[in-house]
Amino acid sequence: MSLIRALSKELQARSDESLRALFSARPDLISPGVPDFAALAARASGRVSVQRALERLNRPQMQVLETLHLCTNADTGHSASAAMLKKLINGSSVAAVDRLLHSLQELALVHRADPPHGATPAAAKQRHYLPVGSLKDVIGIYPAGLGRSYTELVRLQPAFAQRVVQLVGELHRAGASISPATTPMEAALSLQHWTATPEALQHILASAPDRTAALLARFGNWAMGAVPQAQRRASVLHEAADVGPVDWLLARGLLVPLDAAHVELPHSVGVSLRGGFVIENFSLTPPVPRLGNTSAGLRRNAALGAIAETLRLVGEVLYTVREQPLATLRSGGVGVREMKRLADSLRMDVHEAGVLAELCGMAGLLRLDVDSSAWVQPPQLEWLSLPRQEQWLWLVNAWLASERAPSLVGQPVNAAAPGPAGHRGPAGTTINALSAEAQRPDAPVIRKRVLEILHELTLEAVAPDGQAPVLDAAAVLERAEWTQPRMARRFSSLIRGILAEAEMLGLIGSGALSQLGAAIAAEQPDDALGILGEHLPAALQHVLLQADLTAVAPGYLDPELSERLLTMATAEGQGPATIYRFSVTSVRRALDAGQDAAAMLDFLRQHSATAIPQPLQYLIEDTAARHSRLRVGAAASFIQSEDEAALLELLNAPAAAGLGLVRIAPTVVVSHAAPRETAQVLRGLGLAPVLEEAASAVVRLRRSTPAPGSGRPVYTAPRTAPPEADIEAQLAVLRANGSRAPGSGTHPPAAPGSEEATQLGLETLLKAIRLRQRVIMNVVDSMGNATRETVVPVAVNGGRVRVFDPDKEIERVLSIHRIIDVEATEELFQ
């Protein structure tokens, strides 16, 4: 029976409660909805759906599933039971394996099957299982880190097939207890039998050179390795005393060359090295890391200090960008030169400035203005007027929900994981801030899981009273690799950056999960706001003015006070006790912004805990006295006339009010309007102006408009289960159409073009490729004409199938969407 048909029959027999659990664990099965159990089984067997399901399995579940995959054969109906798998998993028990198989069955990754042919009566009473058909494609060619069998390597590696008979003959003549062979397949079976048991392999390795055991240990977790000139070095049976371990293993077929630079450890050799087990280390409990401790007070102070510093720096970023927007590169993102300017104004390194810019961008505090191609602050930004704890929650919500990874900024593009669509930039380039290369669609899921792991480890750790466990990236990664081994690579590429960002936001303090972090991990933001409002010091409203022309902030200043100080002084140093230094340049900057000496001095009196020092008062008044002796303004055109009375009349004319006329000399008036527009208005007033303008194009700059959707971000945790209403609606459809699924051994044909028909066709094609079996295809051409053809499928990839036509003796490539149905035949292709 087809595996999809068998799974469909099993799903129909399930209870509603079991189906609800399945849909909650694998929400993609009903998104969109399916019409019947046959379509549900087809979708559950699909490659993408199975891959998503495997990403949620823990290590014991994956180990059992990989072992089941290795010791079963769906083509021959060879199934396996928990007792059979227990023999291949070191440290397991039948009860534990049976529980794990049942959990995999609940996830529709395996299904019940008949016992294999020739099973004993006792074995036939046990529950036997087969995995879904697409599991082999999802797991890959090295399940459980073991290589392929000798027979498969002979079939797929022509270079090895050409020399394997000679290799076996040389081993036999050298005295090895291996049977001679005349064909490559016989030679592969001889090698397989020669290395089939741990005792036999130990006997072979007894005469191996030094360091051979250490070399083989490197293949403990993966079957492929890099060896220079592998194929050339495997061509001679070495007997010299000084031969190296690589050449010795290659010459005896214990390593098989794949190409000029890579080798593979065959399946039987790998299993024998593991003592005859597929899984060498099995445990139902996750590893417990050894953690240090820190005091709860130190954790709290570090978290609160990080929050206050982040809020201060975000305020400075906004002020700096408001004064001068961040220009973007033509290729996207903000270049190193712009980031260096921002970093200098914040008194920090470029990487930290890039992370802050990313945080502001993901929170909507900065947005890209498409007209000027620069990052600017949105007008009327609500964040600036919020209480400090709500400002913090705004940033945290945006960080949790964002699909960007700020800590990747500055890393080499090829060193980081691929960006959108797997894009990798040119070699040697780095990821720019606010560029597409820092996009990671799985970032929200990984952040949520990291916070959950931090919370789990914190609750599990036994710490003395008043102490908190210190968690590092290694401990979190170790737990992540156990709970979701299929996502280990993605965790490893992001986890250190996520922890650094969490520490910057106060979710981690002094290396330990803070109370705020625990509340956010438990999805209780209101509790986090209450904790922060109780412990975060209020912003200060005063500074200490000193005689050396500086103002010292004795703590974190109110954002409005800090921003006003930055207009008339230059910030120095880092941390809460910021020093603001007054100078002629800084005071002139405030005067240029529209302030006057009296306003500045009045502001300093209101916000200074000390009297204004005389040197500072003299500096402000002196600079203001010299200010405005020369005036610079903007003018698009000018009007010059010797008739002063005519110019005076023009200034008072209501019709000319739109020109924005300003008299700068008795005979000269300037206008903000362009020369042609000014001349047109003057002609409308009955005047006859002479137009004088340079032969250059007029450039019009459009004023940018506020970007929509720049409001406060609200975090919604990544959904792990569909809504209850959707589940109930799907159950109703399935039960109503239950007769569509096979229930009595008869299988109605799948509708052409349906998901079920596609998956059944792929299943038939893949089985025919494995068995070298002929199939009958019903193929539609571009004109809509259908023809039935008997062909031998060779490979399926990228929506196309490569077939061999025995009658015409040619190979062809067909699009899968043109194949209406596929029917297997019993005839094999020789």
Coordinates of C-alpha atoms in Angstrom, one line a residue, residues 68-404:
L68 CA 13.8 3.9 12.3
H69 CA 14.7 5.4 8.9
L70 CA 18.0 3.4 8.7
C71 CA 16.5 0.0 9.6
T72 CA 13.3 0.1 7.6
N73 CA 12.6 -0.1 3.8
A74 CA 9.2 1.1 2.6
D75 CA 9.8 -0.4 -0.9
T76 CA 10.0 -4.0 0.5
G77 CA 7.6 -3.3 3.5
H78 CA 10.4 -4.0 6.0
S79 CA 9.1 -2.3 9.2
A80 CA 10.6 -2.1 12.7
S81 CA 9.4 -2.3 16.2
A82 CA 10.6 -0.7 19.5
A83 CA 12.5 -3.9 20.4
M84 CA 14.4 -3.9 17.1
L85 CA 15.3 -0.2 17.5
K86 CA 16.4 -0.7 21.1
K87 CA 19.2 -3.0 20.0
L88 CA 20.6 -0.2 17.8
I89 CA 20.3 2.6 20.4
N90 CA 22.8 2.3 23.3
G91 CA 21.4 3.2 26.7
S92 CA 17.8 2.9 25.7
S93 CA 14.9 0.7 26.8
V94 CA 12.0 -0.8 24.9
A95 CA 9.5 1.2 26.9
A96 CA 11.4 4.5 26.3
V97 CA 11.7 3.8 22.5
D98 CA 8.0 2.7 22.4
R99 CA 6.9 6.0 24.0
L100 CA 9.0 8.0 21.6
L101 CA 7.6 6.1 18.6
H102 CA 4.1 6.8 19.9
S103 CA 4.9 10.5 20.1
L104 CA 6.2 10.5 16.5
Q105 CA 3.1 8.7 15.4
E106 CA 1.0 11.4 17.1
L107 CA 2.9 13.9 15.0
A108 CA 2.1 11.8 11.8
L109 CA 5.8 11.4 11.1
V110 CA 5.5 7.6 11.4
H111 CA 2.6 5.3 11.1
R112 CA 1.7 1.7 12.0
A113 CA 2.7 -1.0 9.5
D114 CA 2.5 -4.8 9.1
P115 CA 5.4 -6.9 10.6
P116 CA 8.1 -7.7 8.1
H117 CA 7.9 -10.9 6.2
G118 CA 9.3 -13.9 8.2
A119 CA 8.8 -12.2 11.6
T120 CA 8.5 -14.7 14.5
P121 CA 5.0 -14.9 16.2
A122 CA 6.3 -13.1 19.2
A123 CA 7.7 -10.2 17.1
A124 CA 4.5 -10.1 15.0
K125 CA 2.6 -9.2 18.1
Q126 CA 4.7 -6.0 18.6
R127 CA 3.8 -2.7 17.1
H128 CA 5.7 -2.0 13.9
Y129 CA 6.2 1.3 12.2
L130 CA 7.3 2.9 8.9
P131 CA 8.3 6.6 8.5
V132 CA 6.6 8.9 6.0
G133 CA 8.0 8.7 2.5
S134 CA 9.6 12.1 2.3
L135 CA 11.7 11.6 5.5
K136 CA 14.8 10.4 3.5
D137 CA 14.9 13.6 1.5
V138 CA 14.5 15.8 4.6
I139 CA 17.0 14.0 6.8
G140 CA 19.7 13.9 4.1
I141 CA 22.3 11.4 3.0
Y142 CA 23.9 11.1 6.5
P143 CA 21.2 10.2 9.0
A144 CA 22.5 10.0 12.5
G145 CA 25.9 11.2 11.1
L146 CA 26.5 7.8 9.4
G147 CA 27.7 7.3 5.9
R148 CA 26.1 5.4 3.0
S149 CA 26.5 1.7 2.5
Y150 CA 29.3 0.2 0.3
T151 CA 26.6 -0.9 -2.2
E152 CA 25.2 2.6 -2.4
L153 CA 28.7 4.1 -2.8
V154 CA 29.5 1.6 -5.6
R155 CA 26.2 2.6 -7.4
L156 CA 26.7 6.4 -7.0
Q157 CA 30.5 6.8 -7.2
P158 CA 31.8 5.5 -10.6
A159 CA 35.5 6.0 -9.6
F160 CA 35.1 3.8 -6.5
A161 CA 33.1 1.2 -8.6
Q162 CA 36.0 1.0 -11.0
R163 CA 38.6 0.1 -8.4
V164 CA 36.6 -1.8 -5.8
V165 CA 37.1 -5.2 -7.3
Q166 CA 40.8 -4.7 -7.5
L167 CA 40.9 -3.4 -4.0
V168 CA 39.1 -6.5 -2.6
G169 CA 41.4 -8.7 -4.6
E170 CA 44.5 -7.0 -3.2
L171 CA 43.2 -7.3 0.3
H172 CA 42.5 -11.0 -0.2
R173 CA 46.0 -11.6 -1.5
A174 CA 47.4 -9.6 1.4
G175 CA 45.8 -12.1 3.8
A176 CA 42.7 -10.2 4.9
S177 CA 39.7 -12.4 5.7
I178 CA 37.6 -11.0 2.9
S179 CA 35.9 -12.9 0.1
P180 CA 37.2 -12.2 -3.4
A181 CA 34.7 -10.7 -5.9
T182 CA 34.2 -10.4 -9.7
T183 CA 31.7 -7.6 -9.9
P184 CA 31.6 -4.2 -8.1
M185 CA 28.4 -5.1 -6.3
E186 CA 29.9 -8.4 -5.0
A187 CA 33.0 -6.5 -3.9
A188 CA 30.8 -4.0 -2.0
L189 CA 29.1 -6.8 -0.2
S190 CA 32.4 -8.3 0.7
L191 CA 33.7 -5.1 2.2
Q192 CA 30.4 -4.7 4.0
H193 CA 30.6 -8.2 5.5
W194 CA 34.4 -7.7 6.3
T195 CA 33.6 -4.6 8.5
A196 CA 30.2 -5.7 9.8
T197 CA 31.0 -6.2 13.5
P198 CA 33.0 -4.2 16.0
E199 CA 35.2 -7.2 16.7
A200 CA 36.0 -7.6 13.0
L201 CA 36.9 -3.9 12.6
Q202 CA 39.1 -4.0 15.7
H203 CA 41.0 -6.9 14.2
I204 CA 41.5 -4.9 11.0
L205 CA 42.7 -1.8 12.9
A206 CA 45.1 -3.8 15.1
S207 CA 47.8 -3.3 12.4
A208 CA 46.9 0.3 11.6
P209 CA 49.5 3.1 12.0
D210 CA 49.6 5.4 15.0
R211 CA 47.0 8.1 15.1
T212 CA 44.5 6.1 13.1
A213 CA 42.1 5.9 16.0
A214 CA 42.3 9.6 16.6
L215 CA 41.6 10.2 12.9
L216 CA 38.5 7.9 12.9
A217 CA 37.2 9.7 16.0
R218 CA 36.8 12.8 14.0
F219 CA 34.1 11.0 12.0
G220 CA 32.1 10.3 15.2
N221 CA 29.4 12.8 14.4
W222 CA 29.7 13.2 10.6
A223 CA 30.6 10.7 7.8
M224 CA 32.3 13.1 5.4
G225 CA 35.7 14.7 5.8
A226 CA 38.2 16.7 3.7
V227 CA 41.4 14.9 2.5
P228 CA 43.6 16.5 -0.1
Q229 CA 44.2 14.3 -3.2
A230 CA 41.9 11.6 -1.9
Q231 CA 41.3 9.7 -5.1
R232 CA 45.0 9.5 -6.0
R233 CA 46.1 8.4 -2.5
A234 CA 43.5 5.6 -2.6
S235 CA 44.9 3.9 -5.7
V236 CA 47.7 1.9 -4.0
L237 CA 47.6 -0.6 -1.2
H238 CA 50.3 0.7 1.2
E239 CA 52.3 -1.7 3.3
A240 CA 55.2 0.6 4.2
A241 CA 55.9 1.1 7.9
D242 CA 55.8 4.9 7.7
V243 CA 52.5 5.2 5.8
G244 CA 50.1 7.7 7.3
P245 CA 46.7 6.8 8.7
V246 CA 44.8 8.4 5.9
D247 CA 46.6 6.5 3.1
W248 CA 46.3 3.3 5.1
L249 CA 42.5 3.7 5.5
L250 CA 42.0 4.7 1.9
A251 CA 44.0 1.8 0.6
R252 CA 41.7 -0.7 2.5
G253 CA 38.4 0.9 1.6
L254 CA 37.7 2.0 5.2
L255 CA 37.5 5.5 3.8
V256 CA 36.0 6.0 0.3
P257 CA 37.1 8.9 -1.8
L258 CA 34.2 11.0 -3.1
D259 CA 36.2 13.5 -5.2
A260 CA 39.7 15.0 -5.3
A261 CA 39.3 16.5 -1.8
H262 CA 36.7 14.6 0.2
V263 CA 36.2 11.1 1.7
E264 CA 33.3 9.3 3.3
L265 CA 33.3 6.8 6.1
P266 CA 31.0 3.9 5.0
H267 CA 27.9 2.9 7.0
S268 CA 29.2 -0.4 8.3
V269 CA 32.5 1.1 9.4
G270 CA 30.7 3.9 11.3
V271 CA 28.4 1.5 13.1
S272 CA 31.2 -0.8 14.1
L273 CA 33.2 2.2 15.4
R274 CA 30.1 2.9 17.6
G275 CA 30.2 -0.6 19.0
G276 CA 27.4 -1.9 16.8
F277 CA 25.0 0.9 17.6
V278 CA 23.4 3.5 15.4
I279 CA 23.1 5.9 18.4
E280 CA 26.0 5.7 20.8
N281 CA 24.8 8.2 23.4
F282 CA 21.1 8.2 24.3
S283 CA 19.4 10.1 27.1
L284 CA 15.9 11.2 27.9
T285 CA 17.0 14.1 30.0
P286 CA 18.7 17.2 28.7
P287 CA 22.3 18.0 29.8
V288 CA 22.6 20.1 32.9
P289 CA 25.2 22.8 32.5
R290 CA 27.6 23.9 35.2
L291 CA 26.7 27.5 36.0
G292 CA 28.2 30.2 38.2
N293 CA 26.2 32.5 40.5
T294 CA 25.9 36.2 41.0
S295 CA 24.0 38.2 43.6
A296 CA 20.4 39.2 43.0
G297 CA 21.3 42.8 43.8
L298 CA 24.1 42.9 41.3
R299 CA 21.9 41.4 38.6
R300 CA 19.2 44.0 39.3
N301 CA 21.6 47.0 39.3
A302 CA 23.3 45.8 36.1
A303 CA 19.9 45.4 34.3
L304 CA 18.6 48.8 35.5
G305 CA 21.9 50.4 34.5
A306 CA 21.8 48.9 31.0
I307 CA 18.2 50.0 30.5
A308 CA 18.9 53.6 31.6
E309 CA 22.0 53.7 29.4
T310 CA 20.2 52.3 26.4
L311 CA 17.3 54.9 26.8
R312 CA 19.9 57.7 27.0
L313 CA 21.8 56.5 23.9
V314 CA 18.6 56.1 21.9
G315 CA 17.7 59.7 22.8
E316 CA 21.1 60.8 21.6
V317 CA 20.7 58.8 18.4
L318 CA 17.4 60.5 17.7
Y319 CA 18.9 64.0 18.3
T320 CA 21.9 63.3 16.1
V321 CA 19.8 61.9 13.2
R322 CA 17.4 64.9 13.6
E323 CA 20.3 67.3 13.2
Q324 CA 21.8 65.3 10.2
P325 CA 20.0 62.3 8.7
L326 CA 21.9 59.0 8.0
A327 CA 22.5 58.8 4.3
T328 CA 22.2 55.4 2.7
L329 CA 24.5 53.7 0.2
R330 CA 23.4 53.0 -3.4
S331 CA 23.5 49.3 -2.6
G332 CA 21.4 49.8 0.5
G333 CA 22.1 50.3 4.2
V334 CA 24.2 52.9 6.0
G335 CA 27.9 53.0 5.0
V336 CA 30.9 52.9 7.4
R337 CA 31.6 56.6 7.0
E338 CA 28.1 57.6 8.1
M339 CA 28.2 55.1 11.0
K340 CA 31.6 56.4 12.0
R341 CA 30.1 59.9 12.2
L342 CA 27.2 58.6 14.4
A343 CA 29.6 56.6 16.5
D344 CA 31.8 59.7 17.1
S345 CA 28.8 61.7 18.2
L346 CA 27.8 58.9 20.6
R347 CA 31.4 58.4 21.9
M348 CA 31.3 54.6 21.1
D349 CA 32.7 52.2 18.6
V350 CA 31.1 51.7 15.2
H351 CA 29.6 48.2 15.9
E352 CA 27.7 49.5 19.0
A353 CA 26.5 52.5 17.1
G354 CA 25.2 50.1 14.3
V355 CA 23.3 48.0 16.8
L356 CA 21.7 51.1 18.3
A357 CA 20.7 52.3 14.8
E358 CA 19.2 48.9 14.1
L359 CA 17.3 49.0 17.3
C360 CA 15.9 52.4 16.5
G361 CA 15.1 51.3 13.0
M362 CA 13.2 48.2 14.1
A363 CA 11.3 50.2 16.7
G364 CA 10.1 52.8 14.1
L365 CA 12.1 55.6 15.9
L366 CA 14.0 56.0 12.6
R367 CA 12.5 55.5 9.2
L368 CA 13.8 55.6 5.6
D369 CA 12.7 58.6 3.7
V370 CA 12.4 57.4 0.1
D371 CA 12.7 60.9 -1.3
S372 CA 16.1 61.7 0.2
S373 CA 17.3 58.1 0.6
A374 CA 18.2 58.8 4.2
W375 CA 17.1 57.6 7.7
V376 CA 15.3 60.3 9.5
Q377 CA 13.2 60.7 12.7
P378 CA 9.5 60.6 12.1
P379 CA 7.6 63.8 13.0
Q380 CA 5.7 63.9 16.2
L381 CA 7.3 60.8 17.6
E382 CA 5.2 59.4 20.5
W383 CA 8.2 57.6 22.0
L384 CA 9.8 60.9 23.2
S385 CA 6.8 61.8 25.4
L386 CA 6.3 58.4 27.1
P387 CA 7.4 57.5 30.6
R388 CA 10.8 55.7 30.7
Q389 CA 9.4 52.3 31.5
E390 CA 7.0 52.5 28.5
Q391 CA 9.9 53.7 26.3
W392 CA 11.7 50.5 27.4
L393 CA 8.7 48.2 26.6
W394 CA 8.4 49.9 23.2
L395 CA 12.0 48.9 22.4
V396 CA 11.6 45.4 23.8
N397 CA 8.4 44.7 21.9
A398 CA 10.0 45.9 18.7
W399 CA 13.1 43.7 19.3
L400 CA 11.1 40.6 20.0
A401 CA 8.9 41.0 16.9
S402 CA 11.6 42.1 14.4
E403 CA 13.0 39.9 11.7
R404 CA 16.3 41.7 11.9

